[in-house]
Short mmCIF file of C-alpha atoms in Angstrom, two decimals:
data_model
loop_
_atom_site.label_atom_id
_atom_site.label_comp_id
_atom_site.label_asym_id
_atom_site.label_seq_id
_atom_site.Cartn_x
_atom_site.Cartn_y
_atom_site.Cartn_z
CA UNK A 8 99.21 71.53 116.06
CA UNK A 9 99.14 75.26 117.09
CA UNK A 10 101.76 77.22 119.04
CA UNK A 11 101.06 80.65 120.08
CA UNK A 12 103.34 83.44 121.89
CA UNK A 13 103.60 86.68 122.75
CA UNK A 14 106.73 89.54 122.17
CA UNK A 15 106.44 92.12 124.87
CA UNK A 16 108.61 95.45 124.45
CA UNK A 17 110.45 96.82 127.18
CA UNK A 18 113.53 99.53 127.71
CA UNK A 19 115.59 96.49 127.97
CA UNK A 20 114.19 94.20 125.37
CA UNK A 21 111.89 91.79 124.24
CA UNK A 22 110.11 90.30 126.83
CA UNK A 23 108.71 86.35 125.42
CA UNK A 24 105.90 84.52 127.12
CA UNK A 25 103.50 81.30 125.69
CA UNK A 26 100.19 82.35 124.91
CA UNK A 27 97.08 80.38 126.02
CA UNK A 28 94.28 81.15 123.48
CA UNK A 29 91.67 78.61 125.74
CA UNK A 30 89.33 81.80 126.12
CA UNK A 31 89.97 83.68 123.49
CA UNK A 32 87.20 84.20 121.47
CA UNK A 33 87.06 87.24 119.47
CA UNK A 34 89.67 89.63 118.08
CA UNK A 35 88.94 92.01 120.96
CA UNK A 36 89.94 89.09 123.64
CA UNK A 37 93.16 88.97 121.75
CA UNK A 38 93.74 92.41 121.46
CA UNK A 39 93.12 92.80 125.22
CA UNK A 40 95.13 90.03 126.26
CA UNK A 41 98.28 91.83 124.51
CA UNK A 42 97.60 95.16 126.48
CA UNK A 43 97.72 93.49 129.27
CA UNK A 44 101.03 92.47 128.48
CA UNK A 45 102.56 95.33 127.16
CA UNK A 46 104.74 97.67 129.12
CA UNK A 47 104.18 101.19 129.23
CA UNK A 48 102.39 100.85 126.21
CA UNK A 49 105.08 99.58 124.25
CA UNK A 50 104.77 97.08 121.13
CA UNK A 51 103.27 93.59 121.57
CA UNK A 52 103.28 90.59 119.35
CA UNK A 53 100.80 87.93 118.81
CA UNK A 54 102.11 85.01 116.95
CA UNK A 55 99.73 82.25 116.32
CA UNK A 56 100.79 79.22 114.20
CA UNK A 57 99.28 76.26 112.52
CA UNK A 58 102.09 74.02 111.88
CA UNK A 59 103.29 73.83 108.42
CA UNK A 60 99.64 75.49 107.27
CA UNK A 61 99.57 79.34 108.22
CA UNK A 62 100.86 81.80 110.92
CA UNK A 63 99.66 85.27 112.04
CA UNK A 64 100.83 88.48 113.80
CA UNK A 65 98.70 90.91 115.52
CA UNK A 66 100.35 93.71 116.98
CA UNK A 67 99.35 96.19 119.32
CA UNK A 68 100.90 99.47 120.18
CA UNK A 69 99.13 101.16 123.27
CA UNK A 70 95.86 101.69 122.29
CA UNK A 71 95.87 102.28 118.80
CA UNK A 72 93.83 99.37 116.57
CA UNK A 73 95.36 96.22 116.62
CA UNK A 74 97.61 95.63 113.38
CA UNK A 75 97.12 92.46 111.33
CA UNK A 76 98.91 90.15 108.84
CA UNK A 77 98.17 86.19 107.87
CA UNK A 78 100.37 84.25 105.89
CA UNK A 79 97.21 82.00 104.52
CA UNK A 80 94.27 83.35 104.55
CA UNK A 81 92.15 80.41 103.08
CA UNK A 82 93.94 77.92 105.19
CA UNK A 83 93.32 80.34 108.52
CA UNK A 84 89.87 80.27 107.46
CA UNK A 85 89.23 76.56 108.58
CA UNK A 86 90.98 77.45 112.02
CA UNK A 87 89.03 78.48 114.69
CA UNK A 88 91.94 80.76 115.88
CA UNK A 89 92.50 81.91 112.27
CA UNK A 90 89.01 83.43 112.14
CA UNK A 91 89.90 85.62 115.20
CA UNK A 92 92.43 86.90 112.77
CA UNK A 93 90.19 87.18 109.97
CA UNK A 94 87.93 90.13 110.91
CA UNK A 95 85.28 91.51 107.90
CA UNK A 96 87.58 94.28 107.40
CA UNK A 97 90.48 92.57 106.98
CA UNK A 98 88.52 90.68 104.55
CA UNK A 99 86.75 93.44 102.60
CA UNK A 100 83.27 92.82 103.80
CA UNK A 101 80.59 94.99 105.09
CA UNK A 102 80.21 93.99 109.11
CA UNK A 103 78.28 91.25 109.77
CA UNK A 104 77.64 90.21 106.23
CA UNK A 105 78.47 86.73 107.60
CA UNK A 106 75.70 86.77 110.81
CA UNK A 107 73.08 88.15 108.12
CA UNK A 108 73.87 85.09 105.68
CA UNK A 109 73.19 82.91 108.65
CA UNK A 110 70.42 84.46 110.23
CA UNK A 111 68.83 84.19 106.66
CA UNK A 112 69.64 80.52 106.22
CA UNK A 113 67.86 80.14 109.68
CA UNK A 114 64.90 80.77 108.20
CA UNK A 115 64.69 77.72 105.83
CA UNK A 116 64.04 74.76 106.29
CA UNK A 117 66.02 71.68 105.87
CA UNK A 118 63.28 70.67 102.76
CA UNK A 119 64.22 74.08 101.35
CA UNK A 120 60.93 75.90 102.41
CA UNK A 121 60.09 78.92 103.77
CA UNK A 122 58.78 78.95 107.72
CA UNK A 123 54.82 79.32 107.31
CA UNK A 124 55.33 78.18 103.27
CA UNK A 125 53.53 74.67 102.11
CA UNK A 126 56.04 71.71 102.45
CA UNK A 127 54.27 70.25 99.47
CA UNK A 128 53.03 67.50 100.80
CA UNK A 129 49.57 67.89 99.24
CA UNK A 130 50.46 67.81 95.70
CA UNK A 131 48.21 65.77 93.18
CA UNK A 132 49.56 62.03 92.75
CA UNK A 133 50.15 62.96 89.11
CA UNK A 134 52.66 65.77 90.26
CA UNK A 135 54.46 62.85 92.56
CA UNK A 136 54.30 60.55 90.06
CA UNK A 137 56.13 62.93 87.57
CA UNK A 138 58.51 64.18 90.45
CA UNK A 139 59.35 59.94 90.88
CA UNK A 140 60.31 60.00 87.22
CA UNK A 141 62.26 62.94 87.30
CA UNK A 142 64.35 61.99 90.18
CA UNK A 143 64.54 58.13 88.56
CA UNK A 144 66.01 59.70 85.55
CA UNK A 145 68.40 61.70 87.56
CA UNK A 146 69.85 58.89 89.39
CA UNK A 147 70.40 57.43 86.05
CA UNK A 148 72.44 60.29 84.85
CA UNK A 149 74.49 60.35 88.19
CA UNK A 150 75.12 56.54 88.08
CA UNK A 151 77.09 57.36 84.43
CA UNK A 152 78.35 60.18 85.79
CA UNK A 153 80.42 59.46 88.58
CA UNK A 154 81.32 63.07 89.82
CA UNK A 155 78.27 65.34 88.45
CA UNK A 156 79.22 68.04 90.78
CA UNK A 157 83.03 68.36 91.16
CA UNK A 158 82.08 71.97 92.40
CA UNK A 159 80.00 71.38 94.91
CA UNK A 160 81.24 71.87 98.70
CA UNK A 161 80.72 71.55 101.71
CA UNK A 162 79.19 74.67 103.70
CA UNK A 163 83.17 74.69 105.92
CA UNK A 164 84.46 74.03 102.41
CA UNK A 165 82.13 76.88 101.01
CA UNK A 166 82.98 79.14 104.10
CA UNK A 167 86.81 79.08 103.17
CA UNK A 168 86.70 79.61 99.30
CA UNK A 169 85.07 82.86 100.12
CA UNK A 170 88.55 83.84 101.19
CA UNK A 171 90.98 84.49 99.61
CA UNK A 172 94.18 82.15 99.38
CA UNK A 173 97.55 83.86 100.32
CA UNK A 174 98.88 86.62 102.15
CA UNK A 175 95.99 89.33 103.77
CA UNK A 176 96.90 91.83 105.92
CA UNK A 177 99.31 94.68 106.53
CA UNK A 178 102.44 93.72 104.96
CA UNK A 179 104.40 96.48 106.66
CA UNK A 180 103.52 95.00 110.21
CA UNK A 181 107.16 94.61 111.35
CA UNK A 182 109.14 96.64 108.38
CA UNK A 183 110.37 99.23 111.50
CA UNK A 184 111.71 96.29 113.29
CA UNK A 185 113.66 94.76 110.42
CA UNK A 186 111.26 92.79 108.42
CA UNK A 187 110.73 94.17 104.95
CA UNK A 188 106.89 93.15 103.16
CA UNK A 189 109.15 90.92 100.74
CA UNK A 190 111.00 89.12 103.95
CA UNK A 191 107.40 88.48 105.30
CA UNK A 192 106.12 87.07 102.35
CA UNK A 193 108.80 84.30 101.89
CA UNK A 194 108.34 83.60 105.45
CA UNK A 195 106.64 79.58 105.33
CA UNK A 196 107.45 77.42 108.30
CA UNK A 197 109.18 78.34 111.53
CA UNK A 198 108.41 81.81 110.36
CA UNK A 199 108.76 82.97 113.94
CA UNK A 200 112.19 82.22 114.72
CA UNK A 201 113.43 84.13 111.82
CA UNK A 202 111.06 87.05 113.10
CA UNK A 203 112.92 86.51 116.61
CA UNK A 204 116.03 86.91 114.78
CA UNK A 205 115.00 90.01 113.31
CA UNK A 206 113.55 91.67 116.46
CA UNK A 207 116.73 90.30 118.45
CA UNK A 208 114.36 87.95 121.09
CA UNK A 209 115.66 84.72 119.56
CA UNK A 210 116.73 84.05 123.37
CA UNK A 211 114.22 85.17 125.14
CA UNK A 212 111.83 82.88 122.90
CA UNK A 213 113.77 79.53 123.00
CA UNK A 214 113.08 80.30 127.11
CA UNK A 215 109.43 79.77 126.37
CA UNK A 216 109.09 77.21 123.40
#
């Protein structure tokens, strides 16, 4: 179950409205949807939660880059909204490492060959016959071996162990408004009511929750 809102800034206050993330697709759409929001380009919060898995903030003040901090990044990593979040540089990779990866596995086959490369399939019958043993002695060892490959994933699986578990992000994100880096980090559920407590909106966001 997600729940998503947004803190708006004003002279008077906090300003506290649900968030509909239906077309948001990319960090930009996110970051866009907050400026919208924002009042004479005052602070505005993001808060997206998974319950009882991971939350994250992404704040945006006028048009500078959009701030970010998740609570889980490995567990964000199998959320379609978390990987909004989750941008290469927050992550430490070179842009569009990920696209290349894919774009390479594109180009193999589901037999493991090549596009234009020989499938095979006109190997001698002594080659198949050896190839029949092979994979007949195989099975045997996997029949004894119940588990042969307790590493082995699956490519979501593989996807989020290439991130990192824990915090990512910028720790500081809300230390002007109250929250210290150590009061983030022992944040777990319901984070954001004791982040509305701290930014003095815990009003304002019952209103909308």
């Amino acid at each position: 179950m997600y729940f998503a809102a947004l803190l708006a800034r004003t002279e008077d206050g906090w300003e506290a409205s649900d968030t509909e993330l239906d077309d948001v697709e990319t960090l930009s759409d996110l970051t866009d949807l907050a400026q919208e929001a924002s009042v004479d380009e005052d602070t505005v919060l993001v808060y997206i939660e998974q319950e009882d898995a991971w939350f994250g903030i992404l704040r945006v003040d006028g048009e500078e880059d959009p701030r970010i901090y998740v609570s889980d990044a490995s567990a964000a990593a199998r959320s379609s909204y978390g990987e909004i979040l989750l941008t290469d540089e927050l992550l430490g990779r070179e842009p569009g490492a990920e696209d290349e990866i894919a774009a390479l596995e594109e180009l193999v086959d589901l037999d493991g060959t090549e596009d234009g490369e020989p499938d095979g399939s006109a190997s001698s019958s002594a080659s198949s016959a050896t190839t029949t043993d092979r994979t007949t002695t195989r099975d045997a060892d996997t029949d004894s071996d119940p588990d042969p490959d307790p590493d082995s994933h699956s490519a979501s699986d593989s996807d989020s162990d290439s991130v990192p578990a824990g915090p990512i992000g910028e720790l500081g994100i809300l230390a002007d408004f109250g929250v210290s880096e150590k009061d983030l980090l022992t944040l777990r559920t319901d984070a954001l009511t004791e982040i509305a407590d701290a930014l003095g909106a815990s009003e304002v966001l019952e209103a909308v929750r």
